[in-house]
Short mmCIF file of N, CA and C in Angstrom, two decimals:
data_model
loop_
_atom_site.label_atom_id
_atom_site.label_comp_id
_atom_site.label_asym_id
_atom_site.label_seq_id
_atom_site.Cartn_x
_atom_site.Cartn_y
_atom_site.Cartn_z
N UNK U 1 0.85 -1.19 0.00
CA UNK U 1 0.00 0.00 0.00
C UNK U 1 0.89 1.25 0.00
N UNK U 2 0.63 2.14 -0.91
CA UNK U 2 1.44 3.35 -0.99
C UNK U 2 1.05 4.32 0.13
N UNK U 3 1.92 5.30 0.36
CA UNK U 3 1.64 6.31 1.39
C UNK U 3 0.37 7.07 1.08
N UNK U 4 0.17 7.32 -0.23
CA UNK U 4 -1.02 8.07 -0.65
C UNK U 4 -2.29 7.28 -0.32
N UNK U 5 -2.26 5.97 -0.61
CA UNK U 5 -3.41 5.11 -0.32
C UNK U 5 -3.65 5.03 1.19
N UNK U 6 -2.58 4.90 1.94
CA UNK U 6 -2.68 4.81 3.40
C UNK U 6 -3.28 6.10 3.97
N UNK U 7 -2.82 7.21 3.43
CA UNK U 7 -3.33 8.51 3.89
C UNK U 7 -4.83 8.63 3.60
N UNK U 8 -5.23 8.20 2.41
CA UNK U 8 -6.64 8.23 2.03
C UNK U 8 -7.47 7.37 2.97
N UNK U 9 -6.94 6.19 3.30
CA UNK U 9 -7.62 5.26 4.19
C UNK U 9 -7.79 5.87 5.58
N UNK U 10 -6.73 6.51 6.09
CA UNK U 10 -6.79 7.15 7.41
C UNK U 10 -7.78 8.30 7.42
N UNK U 11 -7.82 9.08 6.35
CA UNK U 11 -8.78 10.19 6.26
C UNK U 11 -10.21 9.66 6.27
N UNK U 12 -10.43 8.57 5.56
CA UNK U 12 -11.75 7.94 5.49
C UNK U 12 -12.17 7.47 6.89
N UNK U 13 -11.25 6.82 7.60
CA UNK U 13 -11.55 6.34 8.95
C UNK U 13 -11.87 7.50 9.88
N UNK U 14 -11.12 8.58 9.77
CA UNK U 14 -11.34 9.76 10.60
C UNK U 14 -12.74 10.33 10.37
N UNK U 15 -13.13 10.39 9.10
CA UNK U 15 -14.43 10.96 8.77
C UNK U 15 -15.58 10.07 9.23
N UNK U 16 -15.32 8.76 9.35
CA UNK U 16 -16.37 7.84 9.77
C UNK U 16 -16.60 7.84 11.28
N UNK U 17 -15.61 8.33 12.03
CA UNK U 17 -15.77 8.39 13.49
C UNK U 17 -16.87 9.40 13.77
N UNK U 18 -17.90 8.95 14.50
CA UNK U 18 -19.02 9.87 14.69
C UNK U 18 -18.65 10.98 15.68
N UNK U 19 -19.20 12.13 15.41
CA UNK U 19 -18.96 13.29 16.26
C UNK U 19 -19.97 13.23 17.40
N UNK U 20 -19.45 13.26 18.61
CA UNK U 20 -20.32 13.21 19.78
C UNK U 20 -20.16 14.48 20.60
N UNK U 21 -21.29 15.00 21.03
CA UNK U 21 -21.30 16.15 21.93
C UNK U 21 -21.42 15.63 23.34
N UNK U 22 -20.86 16.36 24.29
CA UNK U 22 -21.00 15.90 25.67
C UNK U 22 -20.32 16.80 26.67
N UNK U 23 -20.34 16.31 27.90
CA UNK U 23 -19.79 17.04 29.04
C UNK U 23 -18.51 16.33 29.48
N UNK U 24 -17.48 17.10 29.73
CA UNK U 24 -16.22 16.52 30.18
C UNK U 24 -15.73 17.21 31.46
N UNK U 25 -14.82 16.51 32.14
CA UNK U 25 -14.23 17.03 33.37
C UNK U 25 -12.72 16.98 33.24
N UNK U 26 -12.08 18.04 33.72
CA UNK U 26 -10.63 18.04 33.86
C UNK U 26 -10.39 18.04 35.37
N UNK U 27 -9.66 17.05 35.86
CA UNK U 27 -9.43 16.94 37.31
C UNK U 27 -7.95 17.13 37.63
N UNK U 28 -7.69 18.01 38.59
CA UNK U 28 -6.35 18.24 39.11
C UNK U 28 -6.13 17.18 40.20
N UNK U 29 -5.23 16.24 39.95
CA UNK U 29 -5.00 15.14 40.88
C UNK U 29 -4.19 15.55 42.11
N UNK U 30 -3.64 16.76 42.11
CA UNK U 30 -2.87 17.24 43.26
C UNK U 30 -3.76 17.85 44.34
N UNK U 31 -4.77 18.63 43.90
CA UNK U 31 -5.63 19.29 44.89
C UNK U 31 -7.10 18.91 44.78
N UNK U 32 -7.44 18.06 43.81
CA UNK U 32 -8.81 17.58 43.68
C UNK U 32 -9.77 18.53 42.98
N UNK U 33 -9.30 19.72 42.60
CA UNK U 33 -10.18 20.68 41.93
C UNK U 33 -10.55 20.17 40.54
N UNK U 34 -11.78 20.50 40.12
CA UNK U 34 -12.25 20.05 38.81
C UNK U 34 -12.77 21.21 37.98
N UNK U 35 -12.76 21.00 36.67
CA UNK U 35 -13.32 21.95 35.71
C UNK U 35 -14.31 21.17 34.86
N UNK U 36 -15.55 21.66 34.78
CA UNK U 36 -16.60 21.02 33.99
C UNK U 36 -16.91 21.91 32.80
N UNK U 37 -17.02 21.29 31.62
CA UNK U 37 -17.38 22.05 30.42
C UNK U 37 -18.06 21.12 29.44
N UNK U 38 -18.71 21.71 28.47
CA UNK U 38 -19.37 20.96 27.42
C UNK U 38 -18.69 21.22 26.10
N UNK U 39 -18.81 20.25 25.20
CA UNK U 39 -18.24 20.42 23.86
C UNK U 39 -19.18 19.81 22.83
N UNK U 40 -19.41 20.54 21.73
CA UNK U 40 -20.24 19.98 20.66
C UNK U 40 -19.51 18.85 19.93
N UNK U 41 -18.19 18.73 20.16
CA UNK U 41 -17.40 17.68 19.53
C UNK U 41 -16.32 17.22 20.51
N UNK U 42 -16.57 16.09 21.16
CA UNK U 42 -15.62 15.61 22.17
C UNK U 42 -14.28 15.20 21.57
N UNK U 43 -14.23 15.04 20.25
CA UNK U 43 -12.93 14.77 19.62
C UNK U 43 -11.99 15.95 19.78
N UNK U 44 -12.55 17.12 20.10
CA UNK U 44 -11.73 18.32 20.26
C UNK U 44 -11.05 18.45 21.61
N UNK U 45 -11.15 17.43 22.46
CA UNK U 45 -10.50 17.52 23.78
C UNK U 45 -8.98 17.66 23.63
N UNK U 46 -8.42 17.14 22.55
CA UNK U 46 -6.99 17.36 22.32
C UNK U 46 -6.71 18.84 22.10
N UNK U 47 -7.67 19.55 21.53
CA UNK U 47 -7.53 21.00 21.34
C UNK U 47 -7.52 21.73 22.68
N UNK U 48 -8.31 21.24 23.63
CA UNK U 48 -8.34 21.83 24.98
C UNK U 48 -6.97 21.60 25.64
N UNK U 49 -6.47 20.38 25.51
CA UNK U 49 -5.15 20.04 26.07
C UNK U 49 -4.08 20.92 25.41
N UNK U 50 -4.19 21.11 24.11
CA UNK U 50 -3.24 21.95 23.37
C UNK U 50 -3.27 23.39 23.89
N UNK U 51 -4.47 23.95 24.09
CA UNK U 51 -4.55 25.34 24.57
C UNK U 51 -3.98 25.46 25.99
N UNK U 52 -4.16 24.45 26.81
CA UNK U 52 -3.56 24.47 28.15
C UNK U 52 -2.03 24.40 28.06
N UNK U 53 -1.53 23.54 27.20
CA UNK U 53 -0.07 23.43 27.02
C UNK U 53 0.53 24.70 26.41
N UNK U 54 -0.28 25.39 25.63
CA UNK U 54 0.18 26.64 24.99
C UNK U 54 0.03 27.84 25.93
N UNK U 55 -0.63 27.63 27.07
CA UNK U 55 -0.82 28.73 28.02
C UNK U 55 -1.94 29.67 27.64
N UNK U 56 -2.88 29.20 26.82
CA UNK U 56 -3.91 30.11 26.31
C UNK U 56 -5.34 29.68 26.65
N UNK U 57 -5.52 28.85 27.67
CA UNK U 57 -6.88 28.41 28.02
C UNK U 57 -7.64 29.58 28.63
N UNK U 58 -8.95 29.64 28.36
CA UNK U 58 -9.78 30.76 28.81
C UNK U 58 -9.94 30.82 30.33
N UNK U 59 -9.82 29.67 31.02
CA UNK U 59 -9.97 29.67 32.47
C UNK U 59 -8.61 29.91 33.12
N UNK U 60 -8.44 31.10 33.66
CA UNK U 60 -7.13 31.53 34.17
C UNK U 60 -6.62 30.71 35.36
N UNK U 61 -7.52 30.34 36.28
CA UNK U 61 -7.12 29.53 37.45
C UNK U 61 -6.63 28.15 37.01
N UNK U 62 -7.40 27.51 36.14
CA UNK U 62 -7.01 26.20 35.62
C UNK U 62 -5.68 26.32 34.88
N UNK U 63 -5.55 27.36 34.08
CA UNK U 63 -4.31 27.56 33.32
C UNK U 63 -3.12 27.74 34.25
N UNK U 64 -3.32 28.49 35.32
CA UNK U 64 -2.24 28.75 36.28
C UNK U 64 -1.75 27.43 36.90
N UNK U 65 -2.70 26.59 37.35
CA UNK U 65 -2.33 25.31 37.96
C UNK U 65 -1.70 24.37 36.93
N UNK U 66 -2.26 24.35 35.72
CA UNK U 66 -1.71 23.49 34.66
C UNK U 66 -0.26 23.88 34.36
N UNK U 67 -0.02 25.18 34.26
CA UNK U 67 1.33 25.67 33.96
C UNK U 67 2.29 25.34 35.10
N UNK U 68 1.81 25.42 36.34
CA UNK U 68 2.66 25.16 37.51
C UNK U 68 2.92 23.66 37.71
N UNK U 69 1.89 22.83 37.51
CA UNK U 69 1.98 21.41 37.84
C UNK U 69 2.28 20.50 36.66
N UNK U 70 1.95 20.97 35.45
CA UNK U 70 2.18 20.16 34.25
C UNK U 70 1.02 19.23 33.93
N UNK U 71 0.99 18.80 32.70
CA UNK U 71 -0.09 17.97 32.16
C UNK U 71 -0.29 16.67 32.95
N UNK U 72 0.81 16.11 33.47
CA UNK U 72 0.75 14.82 34.18
C UNK U 72 -0.12 14.88 35.43
N UNK U 73 -0.35 16.07 35.96
CA UNK U 73 -1.13 16.23 37.20
C UNK U 73 -2.63 16.24 36.95
N UNK U 74 -3.06 16.14 35.69
CA UNK U 74 -4.47 16.28 35.35
C UNK U 74 -5.00 15.08 34.57
N UNK U 75 -6.29 14.79 34.80
CA UNK U 75 -7.00 13.75 34.04
C UNK U 75 -8.18 14.38 33.33
N UNK U 76 -8.48 13.86 32.13
CA UNK U 76 -9.66 14.25 31.37
C UNK U 76 -10.63 13.07 31.40
N UNK U 77 -11.91 13.34 31.69
CA UNK U 77 -12.94 12.30 31.66
C UNK U 77 -14.17 12.83 30.95
N UNK U 78 -14.81 11.97 30.16
CA UNK U 78 -16.10 12.32 29.57
C UNK U 78 -17.15 11.87 30.58
N UNK U 79 -17.99 12.81 31.02
CA UNK U 79 -19.01 12.51 32.02
C UNK U 79 -20.31 12.02 31.41
N UNK U 80 -20.68 12.62 30.28
CA UNK U 80 -21.93 12.22 29.63
C UNK U 80 -21.93 12.67 28.18
N UNK U 81 -22.50 11.82 27.36
CA UNK U 81 -22.62 12.12 25.93
C UNK U 81 -24.08 12.48 25.64
N UNK U 82 -24.28 13.52 24.84
CA UNK U 82 -25.63 13.94 24.48
C UNK U 82 -26.25 12.87 23.58
N UNK U 83 -27.44 12.44 23.96
CA UNK U 83 -28.16 11.49 23.12
C UNK U 83 -28.95 12.27 22.09
N UNK U 84 -28.62 12.03 20.83
CA UNK U 84 -29.34 12.71 19.75
C UNK U 84 -30.72 12.07 19.61
N UNK U 85 -31.72 12.91 19.46
CA UNK U 85 -33.09 12.43 19.33
C UNK U 85 -33.57 12.67 17.90
N UNK U 86 -34.34 11.72 17.40
CA UNK U 86 -34.94 11.87 16.06
C UNK U 86 -36.20 12.69 16.20
N UNK U 87 -36.00 13.96 16.44
CA UNK U 87 -37.10 14.88 16.66
C UNK U 87 -36.74 16.16 15.92
N UNK U 88 -37.62 16.65 15.06
CA UNK U 88 -37.28 17.86 14.29
C UNK U 88 -37.01 19.08 15.16
N UNK U 89 -37.47 19.05 16.42
CA UNK U 89 -37.28 20.20 17.31
C UNK U 89 -36.06 20.03 18.23
N UNK U 90 -35.35 18.91 18.08
CA UNK U 90 -34.18 18.65 18.91
C UNK U 90 -33.09 19.67 18.61
N UNK U 91 -32.56 20.30 19.66
CA UNK U 91 -31.53 21.32 19.50
C UNK U 91 -30.30 20.89 20.30
N UNK U 92 -29.24 20.52 19.60
CA UNK U 92 -28.02 20.02 20.23
C UNK U 92 -27.44 21.03 21.22
N UNK U 93 -27.42 22.30 20.82
CA UNK U 93 -26.85 23.35 21.68
C UNK U 93 -27.61 23.45 23.00
N UNK U 94 -28.94 23.44 22.92
CA UNK U 94 -29.77 23.52 24.13
C UNK U 94 -29.57 22.30 25.01
N UNK U 95 -29.51 21.13 24.38
CA UNK U 95 -29.33 19.88 25.12
C UNK U 95 -27.99 19.88 25.85
N UNK U 96 -26.96 20.39 25.17
CA UNK U 96 -25.62 20.47 25.77
C UNK U 96 -25.63 21.41 26.98
N UNK U 97 -26.31 22.55 26.85
CA UNK U 97 -26.41 23.51 27.96
C UNK U 97 -27.12 22.89 29.16
N UNK U 98 -28.21 22.14 28.89
CA UNK U 98 -28.96 21.49 29.97
C UNK U 98 -28.08 20.47 30.69
N UNK U 99 -27.36 19.67 29.93
CA UNK U 99 -26.48 18.67 30.53
C UNK U 99 -25.38 19.33 31.35
N UNK U 100 -24.82 20.40 30.83
CA UNK U 100 -23.76 21.11 31.55
C UNK U 100 -24.31 21.65 32.88
N UNK U 101 -25.50 22.24 32.83
CA UNK U 101 -26.13 22.77 34.05
C UNK U 101 -26.35 21.64 35.07
N UNK U 102 -26.77 20.48 34.58
CA UNK U 102 -27.01 19.33 35.46
C UNK U 102 -25.71 18.93 36.17
N UNK U 103 -24.61 18.84 35.43
CA UNK U 103 -23.33 18.42 36.01
C UNK U 103 -22.72 19.49 36.92
N UNK U 104 -22.92 20.76 36.57
CA UNK U 104 -22.45 21.84 37.44
C UNK U 104 -23.19 21.80 38.77
N UNK U 105 -24.50 21.56 38.70
CA UNK U 105 -25.32 21.47 39.91
C UNK U 105 -24.89 20.26 40.76
N UNK U 106 -24.66 19.15 40.09
CA UNK U 106 -24.31 17.90 40.79
C UNK U 106 -22.93 17.96 41.44
N UNK U 107 -21.93 18.50 40.73
CA UNK U 107 -20.55 18.45 41.22
C UNK U 107 -20.06 19.73 41.90
N UNK U 108 -20.79 20.83 41.70
CA UNK U 108 -20.45 22.11 42.34
C UNK U 108 -18.95 22.44 42.24
N UNK U 109 -18.42 22.57 41.02
CA UNK U 109 -16.98 22.81 40.84
C UNK U 109 -16.57 24.27 41.01
N UNK U 110 -16.90 24.84 42.17
CA UNK U 110 -16.65 26.26 42.41
C UNK U 110 -15.73 26.45 43.62
N UNK U 111 -15.06 27.59 43.67
CA UNK U 111 -14.24 27.93 44.83
C UNK U 111 -13.16 26.89 45.10
N UNK U 112 -13.16 26.35 46.32
CA UNK U 112 -12.16 25.37 46.73
C UNK U 112 -12.29 24.06 45.95
N UNK U 113 -13.48 23.79 45.44
CA UNK U 113 -13.75 22.51 44.78
C UNK U 113 -13.45 22.51 43.29
N UNK U 114 -13.33 23.68 42.69
CA UNK U 114 -13.15 23.67 41.25
C UNK U 114 -12.77 24.99 40.64
N UNK U 115 -12.71 24.94 39.32
CA UNK U 115 -12.25 26.08 38.52
C UNK U 115 -13.39 26.84 37.87
N UNK U 116 -14.60 26.28 37.88
CA UNK U 116 -15.72 26.97 37.23
C UNK U 116 -16.10 28.21 38.03
N UNK U 117 -16.70 29.16 37.34
CA UNK U 117 -17.12 30.42 37.96
C UNK U 117 -18.64 30.39 38.08
N UNK U 118 -19.14 30.59 39.28
CA UNK U 118 -20.58 30.58 39.54
C UNK U 118 -21.21 31.78 38.85
N UNK U 119 -22.22 31.51 38.03
CA UNK U 119 -22.89 32.61 37.30
C UNK U 119 -24.19 32.99 37.96
#
């Protein structure tokens, strides 16, 4: 198999992987603090890791700890995946917001317990 064929095959496989929306957690294993967020595409978690490694994550507290402790001190977990419904009124964005609110309420990742900001 040529490199070109192999590349085509890998691109095909990548495109076949279904895009899943959901809620994820980043946990600091040194102090137990957590960050909860939602993503319309959980495949983009590598992008979140990249922004933290680049020092450009939007959450300044999380970024500060990540920069001080390093990537090895943190775990990423998917907490829940949005179930798509065969309903013409189904709104992925709204569903993601509802799930995020549910997990924020459940885990209370604020202050000493986390990096999220209470709104």
